[in-house]
Tab-separated table of C-alpha atoms (C1' of nucleotides) in Angstrom:
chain	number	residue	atom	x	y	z
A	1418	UNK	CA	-2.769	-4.129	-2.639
A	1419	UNK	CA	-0.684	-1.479	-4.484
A	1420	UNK	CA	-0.751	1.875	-2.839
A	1421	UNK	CA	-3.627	3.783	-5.494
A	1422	UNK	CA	-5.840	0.909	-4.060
A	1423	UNK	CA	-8.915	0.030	-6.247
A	1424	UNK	CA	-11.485	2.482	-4.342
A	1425	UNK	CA	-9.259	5.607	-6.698
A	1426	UNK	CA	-10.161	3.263	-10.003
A	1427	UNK	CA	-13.775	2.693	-8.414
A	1428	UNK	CA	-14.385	6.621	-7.978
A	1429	UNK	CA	-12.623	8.059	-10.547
A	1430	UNK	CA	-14.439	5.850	-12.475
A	1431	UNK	CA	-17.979	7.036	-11.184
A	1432	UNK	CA	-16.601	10.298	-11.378
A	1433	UNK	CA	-15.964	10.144	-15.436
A	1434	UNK	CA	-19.974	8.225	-15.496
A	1435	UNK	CA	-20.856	11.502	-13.339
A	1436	UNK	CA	-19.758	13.858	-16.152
A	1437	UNK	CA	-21.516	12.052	-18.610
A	1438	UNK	CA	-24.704	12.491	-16.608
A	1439	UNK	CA	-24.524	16.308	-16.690
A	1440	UNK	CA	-27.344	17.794	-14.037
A	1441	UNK	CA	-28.933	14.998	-13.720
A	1442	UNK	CA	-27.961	13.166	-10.194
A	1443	UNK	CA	-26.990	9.154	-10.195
A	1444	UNK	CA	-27.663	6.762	-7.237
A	1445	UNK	CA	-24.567	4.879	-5.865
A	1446	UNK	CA	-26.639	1.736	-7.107
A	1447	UNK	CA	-26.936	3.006	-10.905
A	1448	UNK	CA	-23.409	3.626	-10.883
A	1449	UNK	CA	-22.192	0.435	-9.562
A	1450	UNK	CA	-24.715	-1.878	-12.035
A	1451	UNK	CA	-24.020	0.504	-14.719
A	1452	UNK	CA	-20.163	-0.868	-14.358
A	1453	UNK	CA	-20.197	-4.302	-12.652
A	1454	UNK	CA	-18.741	-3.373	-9.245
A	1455	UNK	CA	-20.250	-3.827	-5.580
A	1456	UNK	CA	-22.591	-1.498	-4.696
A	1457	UNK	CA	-22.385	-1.449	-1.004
A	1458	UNK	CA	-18.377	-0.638	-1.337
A	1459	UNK	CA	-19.075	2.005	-3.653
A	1460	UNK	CA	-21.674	3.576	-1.448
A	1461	UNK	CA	-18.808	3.717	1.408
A	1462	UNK	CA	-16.342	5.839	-1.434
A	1463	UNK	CA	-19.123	8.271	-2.255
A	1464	UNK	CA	-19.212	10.358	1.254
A	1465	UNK	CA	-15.640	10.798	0.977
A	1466	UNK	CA	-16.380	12.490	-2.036
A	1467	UNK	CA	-18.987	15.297	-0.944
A	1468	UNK	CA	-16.708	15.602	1.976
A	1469	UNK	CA	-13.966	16.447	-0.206
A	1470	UNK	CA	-16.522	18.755	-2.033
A	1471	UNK	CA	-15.790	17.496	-5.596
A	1472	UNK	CA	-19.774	15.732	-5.305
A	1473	UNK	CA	-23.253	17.202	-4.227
A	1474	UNK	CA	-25.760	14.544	-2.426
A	1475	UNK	CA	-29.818	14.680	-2.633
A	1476	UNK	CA	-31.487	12.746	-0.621
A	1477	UNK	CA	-34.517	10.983	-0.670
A	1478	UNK	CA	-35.938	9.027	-3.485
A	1479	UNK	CA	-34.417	10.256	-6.639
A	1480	UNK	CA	-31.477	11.551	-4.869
A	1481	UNK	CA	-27.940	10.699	-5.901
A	1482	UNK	CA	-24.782	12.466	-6.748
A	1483	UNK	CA	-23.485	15.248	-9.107
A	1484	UNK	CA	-20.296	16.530	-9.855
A	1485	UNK	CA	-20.040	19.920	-7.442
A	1486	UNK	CA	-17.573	21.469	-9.717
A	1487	UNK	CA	-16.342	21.698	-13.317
A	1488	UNK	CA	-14.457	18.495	-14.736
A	1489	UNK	CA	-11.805	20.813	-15.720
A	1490	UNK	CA	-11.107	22.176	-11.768
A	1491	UNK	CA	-11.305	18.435	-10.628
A	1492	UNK	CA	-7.788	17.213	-10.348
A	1493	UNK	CA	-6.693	13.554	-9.977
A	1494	UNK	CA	-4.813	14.589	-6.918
A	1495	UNK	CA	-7.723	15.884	-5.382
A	1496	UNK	CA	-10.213	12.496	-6.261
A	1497	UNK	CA	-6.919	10.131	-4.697
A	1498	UNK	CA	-6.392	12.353	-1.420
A	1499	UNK	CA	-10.250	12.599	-0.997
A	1500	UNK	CA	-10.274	8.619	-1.326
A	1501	UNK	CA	-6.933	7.751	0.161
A	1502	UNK	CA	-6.928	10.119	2.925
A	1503	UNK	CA	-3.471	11.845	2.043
A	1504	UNK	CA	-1.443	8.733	3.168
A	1505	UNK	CA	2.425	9.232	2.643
A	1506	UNK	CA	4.367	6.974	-0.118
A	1507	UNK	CA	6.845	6.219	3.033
A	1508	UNK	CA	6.481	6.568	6.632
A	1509	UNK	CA	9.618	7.124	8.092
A	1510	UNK	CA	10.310	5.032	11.538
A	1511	UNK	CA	13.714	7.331	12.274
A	1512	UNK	CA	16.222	4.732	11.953
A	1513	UNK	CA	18.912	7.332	12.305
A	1514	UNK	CA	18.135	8.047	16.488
A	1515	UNK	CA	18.376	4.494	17.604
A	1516	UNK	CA	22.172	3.791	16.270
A	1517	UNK	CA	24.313	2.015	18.860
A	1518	UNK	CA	26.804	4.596	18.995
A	1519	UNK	CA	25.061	7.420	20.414
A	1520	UNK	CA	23.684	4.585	23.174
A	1521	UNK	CA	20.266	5.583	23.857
A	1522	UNK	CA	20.889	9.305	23.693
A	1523	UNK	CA	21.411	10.731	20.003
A	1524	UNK	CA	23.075	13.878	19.737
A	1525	UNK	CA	20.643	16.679	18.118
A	1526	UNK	CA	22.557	17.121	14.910
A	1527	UNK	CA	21.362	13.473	14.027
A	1528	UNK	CA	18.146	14.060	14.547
A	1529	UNK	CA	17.231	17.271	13.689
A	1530	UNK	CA	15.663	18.591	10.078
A	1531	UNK	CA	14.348	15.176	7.896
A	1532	UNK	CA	16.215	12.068	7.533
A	1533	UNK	CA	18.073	12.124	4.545
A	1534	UNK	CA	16.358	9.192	3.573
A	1535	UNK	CA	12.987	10.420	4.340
A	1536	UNK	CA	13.915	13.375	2.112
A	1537	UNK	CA	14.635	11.146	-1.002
A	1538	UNK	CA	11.025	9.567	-0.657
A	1539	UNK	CA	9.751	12.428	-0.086
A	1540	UNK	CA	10.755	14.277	-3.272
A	1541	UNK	CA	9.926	10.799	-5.359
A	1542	UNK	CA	6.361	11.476	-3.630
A	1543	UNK	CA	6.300	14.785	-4.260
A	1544	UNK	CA	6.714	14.434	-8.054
A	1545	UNK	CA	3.869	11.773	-8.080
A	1546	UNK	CA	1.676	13.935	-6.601
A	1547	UNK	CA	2.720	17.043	-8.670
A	1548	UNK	CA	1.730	14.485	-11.648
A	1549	UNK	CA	-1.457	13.560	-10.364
A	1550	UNK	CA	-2.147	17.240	-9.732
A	1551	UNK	CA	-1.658	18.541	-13.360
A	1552	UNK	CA	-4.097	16.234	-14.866
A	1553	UNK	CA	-7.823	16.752	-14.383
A	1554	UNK	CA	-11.115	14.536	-14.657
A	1555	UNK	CA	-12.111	16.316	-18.105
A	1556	UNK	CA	-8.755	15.751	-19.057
A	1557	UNK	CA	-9.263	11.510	-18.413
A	1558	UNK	CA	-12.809	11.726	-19.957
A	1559	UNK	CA	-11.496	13.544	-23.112
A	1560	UNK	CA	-9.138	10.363	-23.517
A	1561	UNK	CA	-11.664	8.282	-22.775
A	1562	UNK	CA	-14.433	9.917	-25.045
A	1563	UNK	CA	-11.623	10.074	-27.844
A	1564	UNK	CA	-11.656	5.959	-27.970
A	1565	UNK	CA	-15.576	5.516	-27.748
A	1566	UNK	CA	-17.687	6.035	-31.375
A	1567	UNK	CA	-20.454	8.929	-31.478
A	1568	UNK	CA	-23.298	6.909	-30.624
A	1569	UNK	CA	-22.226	5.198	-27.633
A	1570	UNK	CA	-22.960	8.754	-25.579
A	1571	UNK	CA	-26.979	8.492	-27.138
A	1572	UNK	CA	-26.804	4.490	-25.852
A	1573	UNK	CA	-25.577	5.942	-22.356
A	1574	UNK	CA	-28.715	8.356	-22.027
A	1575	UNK	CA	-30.958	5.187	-22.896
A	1576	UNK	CA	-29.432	3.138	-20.231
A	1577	UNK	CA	-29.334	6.050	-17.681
A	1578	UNK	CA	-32.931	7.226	-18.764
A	1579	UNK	CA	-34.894	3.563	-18.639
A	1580	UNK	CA	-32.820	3.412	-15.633
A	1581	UNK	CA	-33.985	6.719	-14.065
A	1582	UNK	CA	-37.744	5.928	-15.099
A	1583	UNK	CA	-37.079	2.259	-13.602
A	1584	UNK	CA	-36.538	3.076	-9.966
A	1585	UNK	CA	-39.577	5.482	-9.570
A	1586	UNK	CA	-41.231	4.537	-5.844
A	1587	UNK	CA	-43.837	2.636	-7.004
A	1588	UNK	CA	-45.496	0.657	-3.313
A	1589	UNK	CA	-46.238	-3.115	-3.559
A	1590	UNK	CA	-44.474	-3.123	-6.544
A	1591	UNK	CA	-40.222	-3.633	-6.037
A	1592	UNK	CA	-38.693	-2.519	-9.155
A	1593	UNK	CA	-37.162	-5.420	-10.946
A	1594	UNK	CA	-33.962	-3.786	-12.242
A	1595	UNK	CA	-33.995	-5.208	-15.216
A	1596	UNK	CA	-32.212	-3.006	-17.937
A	1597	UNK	CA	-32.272	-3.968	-21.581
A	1598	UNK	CA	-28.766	-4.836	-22.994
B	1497	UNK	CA	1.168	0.556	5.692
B	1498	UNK	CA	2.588	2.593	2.992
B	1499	UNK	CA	3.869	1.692	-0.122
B	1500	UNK	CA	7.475	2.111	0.593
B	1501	UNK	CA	7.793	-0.024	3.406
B	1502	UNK	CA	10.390	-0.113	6.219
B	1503	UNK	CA	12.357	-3.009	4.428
B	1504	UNK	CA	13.342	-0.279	2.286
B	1505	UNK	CA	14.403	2.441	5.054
B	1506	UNK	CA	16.224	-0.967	6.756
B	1507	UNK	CA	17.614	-1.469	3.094
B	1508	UNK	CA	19.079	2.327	2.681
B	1509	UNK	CA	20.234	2.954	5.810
B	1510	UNK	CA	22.330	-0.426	6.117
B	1511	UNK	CA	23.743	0.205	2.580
B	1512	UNK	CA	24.628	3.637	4.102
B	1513	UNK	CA	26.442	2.159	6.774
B	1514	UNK	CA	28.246	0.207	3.733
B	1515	UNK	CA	29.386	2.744	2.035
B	1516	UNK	CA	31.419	4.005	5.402
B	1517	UNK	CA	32.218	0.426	5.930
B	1518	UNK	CA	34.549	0.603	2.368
B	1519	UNK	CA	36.037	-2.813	1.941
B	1520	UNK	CA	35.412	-4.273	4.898
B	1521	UNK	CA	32.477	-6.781	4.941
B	1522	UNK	CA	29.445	-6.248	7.871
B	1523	UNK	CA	27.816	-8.808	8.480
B	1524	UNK	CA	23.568	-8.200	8.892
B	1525	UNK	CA	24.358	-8.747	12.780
B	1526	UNK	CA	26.704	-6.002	13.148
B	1527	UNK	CA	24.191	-3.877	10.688
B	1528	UNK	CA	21.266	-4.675	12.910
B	1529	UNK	CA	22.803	-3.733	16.060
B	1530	UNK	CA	24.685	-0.990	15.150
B	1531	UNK	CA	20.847	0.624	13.914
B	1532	UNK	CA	18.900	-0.792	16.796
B	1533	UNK	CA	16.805	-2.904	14.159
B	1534	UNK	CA	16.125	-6.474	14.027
B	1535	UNK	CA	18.299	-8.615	12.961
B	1536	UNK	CA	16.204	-11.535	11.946
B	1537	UNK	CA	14.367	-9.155	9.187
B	1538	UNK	CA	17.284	-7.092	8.238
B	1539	UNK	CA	18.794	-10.410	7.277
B	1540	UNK	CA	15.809	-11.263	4.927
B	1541	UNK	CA	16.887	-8.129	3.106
B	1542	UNK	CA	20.142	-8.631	2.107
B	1543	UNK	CA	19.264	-11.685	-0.149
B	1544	UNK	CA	17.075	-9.424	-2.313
B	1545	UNK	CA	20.279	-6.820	-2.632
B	1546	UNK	CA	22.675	-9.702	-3.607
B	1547	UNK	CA	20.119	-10.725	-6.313
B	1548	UNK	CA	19.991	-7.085	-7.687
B	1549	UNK	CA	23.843	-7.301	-7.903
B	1550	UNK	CA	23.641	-4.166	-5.353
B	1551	UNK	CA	25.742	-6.036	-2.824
B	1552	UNK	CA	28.381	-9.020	-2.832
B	1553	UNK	CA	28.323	-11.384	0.102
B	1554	UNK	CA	30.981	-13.738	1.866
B	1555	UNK	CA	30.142	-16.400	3.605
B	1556	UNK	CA	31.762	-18.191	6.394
B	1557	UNK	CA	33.438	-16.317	9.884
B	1558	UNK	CA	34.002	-13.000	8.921
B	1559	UNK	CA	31.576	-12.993	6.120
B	1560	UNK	CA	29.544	-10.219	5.451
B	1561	UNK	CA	28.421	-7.756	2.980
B	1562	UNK	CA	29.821	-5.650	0.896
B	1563	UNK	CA	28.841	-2.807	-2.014
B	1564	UNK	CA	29.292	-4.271	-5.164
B	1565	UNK	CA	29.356	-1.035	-6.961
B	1566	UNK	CA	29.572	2.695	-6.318
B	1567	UNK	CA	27.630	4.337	-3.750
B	1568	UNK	CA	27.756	6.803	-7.064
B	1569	UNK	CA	26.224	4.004	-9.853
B	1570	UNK	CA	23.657	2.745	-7.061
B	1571	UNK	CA	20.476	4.628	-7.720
B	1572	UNK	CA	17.361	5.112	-5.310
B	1573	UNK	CA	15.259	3.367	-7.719
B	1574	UNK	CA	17.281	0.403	-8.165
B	1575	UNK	CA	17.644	-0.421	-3.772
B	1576	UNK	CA	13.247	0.065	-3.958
B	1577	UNK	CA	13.088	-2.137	-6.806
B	1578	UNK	CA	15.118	-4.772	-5.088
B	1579	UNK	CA	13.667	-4.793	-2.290
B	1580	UNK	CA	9.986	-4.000	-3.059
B	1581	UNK	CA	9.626	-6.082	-6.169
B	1582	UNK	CA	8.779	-3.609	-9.065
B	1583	UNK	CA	5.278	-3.858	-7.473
B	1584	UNK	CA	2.709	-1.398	-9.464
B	1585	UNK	CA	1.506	1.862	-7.785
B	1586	UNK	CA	-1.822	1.288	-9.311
B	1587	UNK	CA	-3.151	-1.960	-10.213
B	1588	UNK	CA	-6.067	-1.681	-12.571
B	1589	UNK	CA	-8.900	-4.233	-12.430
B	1590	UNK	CA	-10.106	-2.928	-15.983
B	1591	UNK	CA	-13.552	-1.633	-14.895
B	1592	UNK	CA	-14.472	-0.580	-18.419
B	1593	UNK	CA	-14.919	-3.970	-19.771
B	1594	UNK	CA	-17.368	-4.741	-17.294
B	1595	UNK	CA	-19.731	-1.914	-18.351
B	1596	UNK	CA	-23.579	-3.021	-18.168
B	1597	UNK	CA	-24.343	-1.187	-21.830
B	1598	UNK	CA	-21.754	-3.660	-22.803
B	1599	UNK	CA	-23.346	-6.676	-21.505
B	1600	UNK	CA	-20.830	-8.999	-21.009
B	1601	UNK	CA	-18.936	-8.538	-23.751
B	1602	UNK	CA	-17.644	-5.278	-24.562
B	1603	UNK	CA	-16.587	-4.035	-27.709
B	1604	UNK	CA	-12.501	-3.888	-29.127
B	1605	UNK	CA	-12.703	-0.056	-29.133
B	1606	UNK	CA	-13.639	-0.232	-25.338
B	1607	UNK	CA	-10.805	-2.555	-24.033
B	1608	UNK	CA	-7.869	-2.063	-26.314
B	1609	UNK	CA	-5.035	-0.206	-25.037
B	1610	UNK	CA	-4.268	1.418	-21.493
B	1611	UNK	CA	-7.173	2.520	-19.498
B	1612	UNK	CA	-7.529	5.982	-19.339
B	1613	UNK	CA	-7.615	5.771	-15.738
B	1614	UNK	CA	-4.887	3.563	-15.920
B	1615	UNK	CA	-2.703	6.010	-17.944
B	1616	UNK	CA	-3.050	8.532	-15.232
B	1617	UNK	CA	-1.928	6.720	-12.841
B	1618	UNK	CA	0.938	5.375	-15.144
B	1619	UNK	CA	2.252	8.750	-15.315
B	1620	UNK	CA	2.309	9.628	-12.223
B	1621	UNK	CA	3.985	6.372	-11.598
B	1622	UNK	CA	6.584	7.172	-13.640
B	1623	UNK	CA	7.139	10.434	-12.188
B	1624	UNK	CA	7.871	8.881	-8.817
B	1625	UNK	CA	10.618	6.283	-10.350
B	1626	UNK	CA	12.030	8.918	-12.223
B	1627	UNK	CA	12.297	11.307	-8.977
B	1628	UNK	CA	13.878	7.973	-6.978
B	1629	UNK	CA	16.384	7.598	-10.088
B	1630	UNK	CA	17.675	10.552	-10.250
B	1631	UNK	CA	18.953	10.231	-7.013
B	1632	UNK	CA	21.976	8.120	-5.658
B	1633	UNK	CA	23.207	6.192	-2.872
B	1634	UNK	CA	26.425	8.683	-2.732
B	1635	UNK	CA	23.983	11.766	-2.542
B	1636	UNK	CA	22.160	10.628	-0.139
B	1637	UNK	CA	25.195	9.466	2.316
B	1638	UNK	CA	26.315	13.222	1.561
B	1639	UNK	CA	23.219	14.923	2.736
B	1640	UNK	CA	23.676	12.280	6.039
B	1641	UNK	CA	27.545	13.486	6.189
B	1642	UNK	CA	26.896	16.885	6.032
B	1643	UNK	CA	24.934	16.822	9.060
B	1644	UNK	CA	27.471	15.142	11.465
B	1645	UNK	CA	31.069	16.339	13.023
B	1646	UNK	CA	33.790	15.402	11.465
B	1647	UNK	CA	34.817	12.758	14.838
B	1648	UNK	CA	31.605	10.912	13.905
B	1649	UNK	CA	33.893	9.179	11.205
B	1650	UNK	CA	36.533	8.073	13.393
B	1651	UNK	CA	33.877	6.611	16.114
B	1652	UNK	CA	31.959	4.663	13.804
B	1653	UNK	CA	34.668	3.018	12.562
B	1654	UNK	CA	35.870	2.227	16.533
B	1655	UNK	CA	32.530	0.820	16.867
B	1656	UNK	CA	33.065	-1.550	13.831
B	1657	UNK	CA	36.678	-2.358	14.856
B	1658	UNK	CA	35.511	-3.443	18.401
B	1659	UNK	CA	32.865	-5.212	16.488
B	1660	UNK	CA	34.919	-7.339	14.076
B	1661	UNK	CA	37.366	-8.057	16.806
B	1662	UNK	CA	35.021	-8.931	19.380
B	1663	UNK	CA	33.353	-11.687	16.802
B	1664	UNK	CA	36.285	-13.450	16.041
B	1665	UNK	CA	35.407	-17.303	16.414
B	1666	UNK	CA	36.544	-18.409	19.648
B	1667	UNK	CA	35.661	-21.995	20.822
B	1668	UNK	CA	34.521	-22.484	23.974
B	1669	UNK	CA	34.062	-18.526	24.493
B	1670	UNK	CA	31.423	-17.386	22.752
B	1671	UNK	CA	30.893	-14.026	22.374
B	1672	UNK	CA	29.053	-11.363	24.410
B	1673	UNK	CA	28.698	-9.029	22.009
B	1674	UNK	CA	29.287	-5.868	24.053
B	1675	UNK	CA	30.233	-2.945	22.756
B	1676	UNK	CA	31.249	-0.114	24.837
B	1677	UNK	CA	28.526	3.670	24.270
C	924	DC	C1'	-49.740	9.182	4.562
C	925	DA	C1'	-47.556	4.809	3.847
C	926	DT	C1'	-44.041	3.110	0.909
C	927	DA	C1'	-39.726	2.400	-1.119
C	928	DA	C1'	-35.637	4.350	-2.892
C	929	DC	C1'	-32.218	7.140	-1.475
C	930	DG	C1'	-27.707	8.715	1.438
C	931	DC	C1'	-25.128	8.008	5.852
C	932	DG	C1'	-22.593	5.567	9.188
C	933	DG	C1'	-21.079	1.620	11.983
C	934	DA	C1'	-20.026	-3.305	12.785
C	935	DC	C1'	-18.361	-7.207	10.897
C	936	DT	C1'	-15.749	-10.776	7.823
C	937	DG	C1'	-12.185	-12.841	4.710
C	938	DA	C1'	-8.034	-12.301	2.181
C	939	DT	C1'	-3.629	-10.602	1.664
C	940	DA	C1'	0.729	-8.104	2.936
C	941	DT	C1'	3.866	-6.591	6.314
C	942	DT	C1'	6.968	-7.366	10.075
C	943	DA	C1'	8.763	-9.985	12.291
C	944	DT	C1'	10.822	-14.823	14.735
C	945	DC	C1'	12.871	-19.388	14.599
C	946	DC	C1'	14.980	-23.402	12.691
C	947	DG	C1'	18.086	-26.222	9.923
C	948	DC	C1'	21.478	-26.303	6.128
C	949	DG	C1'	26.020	-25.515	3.892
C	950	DT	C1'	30.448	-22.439	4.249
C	951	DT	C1'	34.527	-20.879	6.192
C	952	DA	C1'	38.212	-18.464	9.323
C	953	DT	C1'	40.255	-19.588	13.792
D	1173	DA	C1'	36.077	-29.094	15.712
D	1174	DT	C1'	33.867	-24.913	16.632
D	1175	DA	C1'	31.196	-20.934	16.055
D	1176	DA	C1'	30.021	-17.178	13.212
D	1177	DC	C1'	28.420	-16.413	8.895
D	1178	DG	C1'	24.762	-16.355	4.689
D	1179	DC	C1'	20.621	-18.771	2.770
D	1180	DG	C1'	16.029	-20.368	2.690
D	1181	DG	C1'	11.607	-22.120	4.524
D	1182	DA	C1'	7.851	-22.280	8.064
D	1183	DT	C1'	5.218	-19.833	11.210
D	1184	DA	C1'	2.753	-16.004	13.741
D	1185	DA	C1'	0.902	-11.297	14.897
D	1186	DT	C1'	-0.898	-7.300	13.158
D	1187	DA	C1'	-2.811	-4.119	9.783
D	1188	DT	C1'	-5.111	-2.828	5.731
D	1189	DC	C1'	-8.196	-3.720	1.973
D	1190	DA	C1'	-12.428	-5.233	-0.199
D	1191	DG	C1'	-16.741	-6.318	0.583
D	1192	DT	C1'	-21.220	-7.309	3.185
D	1193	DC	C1'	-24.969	-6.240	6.227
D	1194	DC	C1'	-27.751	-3.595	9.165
D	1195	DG	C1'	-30.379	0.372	11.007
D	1196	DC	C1'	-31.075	5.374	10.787
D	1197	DG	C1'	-33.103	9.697	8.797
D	1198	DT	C1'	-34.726	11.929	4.370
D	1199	DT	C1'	-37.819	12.513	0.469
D	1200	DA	C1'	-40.532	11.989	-4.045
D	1201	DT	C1'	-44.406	9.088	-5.419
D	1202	DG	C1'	-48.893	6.966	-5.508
DNA sequence: CATAACGCGGACTGATATTATCCGCGTTAT
DNA sequence: ATAACGCGGATAATATCAGTCCGCGTTATG
């Protein structure tokens, strides 16, 4: 797959449902059915999350996620490296030391300080990352709540609500999961 | 591995070598040896150059390759896109549309236009390419020939002499390939 | 206090991409 | 004629990604 890999579009994703949510905390489960995606590979995204400290977990019944901090001091950067695990746009193999001509034994001025190559990627990856840096989740859920009409946010509480009610521990009685369209 | 794979380091640092080469053609042989590569994959490269119109080829004995334009007019960008494709940092899977409030078919406001997500990751894309082409094959051979003594020149092109000569079709003798350190 | 819904983590699987290698074909200087 | 080229296809080893499944400890509910 491409490099952003589709566990960034799964979490920021979750992440924009999150701030919708306000205090109250979503299961991994309500957020996948809530958007059609697998449940047991969104509940392996999630951890990396709270490690990253962008998420609080409860546990138990009930429990879920929150946002730890304000969308506006939640950075895209910070959601991809959490996810990604800072992994470079180009890993350099040093080409430069194993030329013929310096047979086996490569004189330090060749390979000392970065490749010159590596340094090229390495500015391209620094301006993606400055990019992804300036632009924060309550900037992406402004864009997002500029497309959707006024009473889709009332529609959301409905789902999340008869959702929340739903899943209550009820014994000898497996909640159906069945959520009105 | 990462997104910028080492097809692309192979790619730069053999159209490096080109641009010391001036008119004379290398062949991917001579390219792979003279970087300690392999020469099987290096020449699987090439092709995707020639197609970009980054690099002319001659076939026959003493073919090779050759820059087809200005180490100046040959742009980071342009080698990655050759060689990698034009394949997408981020490719989005549209998660919106699959929304459960929706169910099953979501609405035109919902789907129309570039994903918010999407958008982000758009930009940030774009930062990257325009980082990569803003920056040239000449300056990057500069920042390599700043780095070595000025005798480096005159060995590398011994190296490629010896080379050329010692690849000369022979019948009957083939070639041993050795070069002396 | 038993139950079931949680989060957490590990093992496992299938698909795809990367990094190669090898072979046969047509071209061309010696 | 020969051997060194470039070109393209087939194949293989390895890694990563996307997704599933299981068992563990925790916790509100009835």
């Amino acid at each position: 797959m491409a490099h952003l890999t589709v566990s960034v579009e799964y979490g920021v994703h979750s992440l924009l449902w999150l701030t919708y949510a306000g205090d109250k905390a979503l299961s991994s489960r309500d957020l996948a059915d809530l958007q059609g995606i697998s449940h047991s590979y969104l509940a392996k995204i999630f951890p990396k999350l709270e490690k990253a400290g962008i998420v609080r977990a409860s546990e138990g019944v009930r429990g879920g996620y929150m946002l730890s901090r304000a969308p506006e001091e939640v950075s895209a950067l910070q959601i991809v490296d959490a996810i990604e695990g800072r992994k470079p746009l180009f890993d350099c193999q040093d080409i430069r030391g194993r030329c013929a001509i310096f047979g086996g034994a490569p004189p330090t001025w060749a390979t000392n300080g970065v490749c010159a190559v590596h340094a090229v990627m390495l500015r391209a990856e620094k301006a993606m990352r400055d990019a992804l840096a300036g632009q924060s989740l309550a900037d992406i859920g402004r864009a997002l709540g500029d497309k959707a009409p006024p009473e889709f946010a009332a529609e959301t509480q409905t789902w999340l609500d008869t959702r929340l009610s739903a899943r209550v521990g009820r014994p000898g009685a497996p909640s159906e999961r069945e959520v009105p369209t």
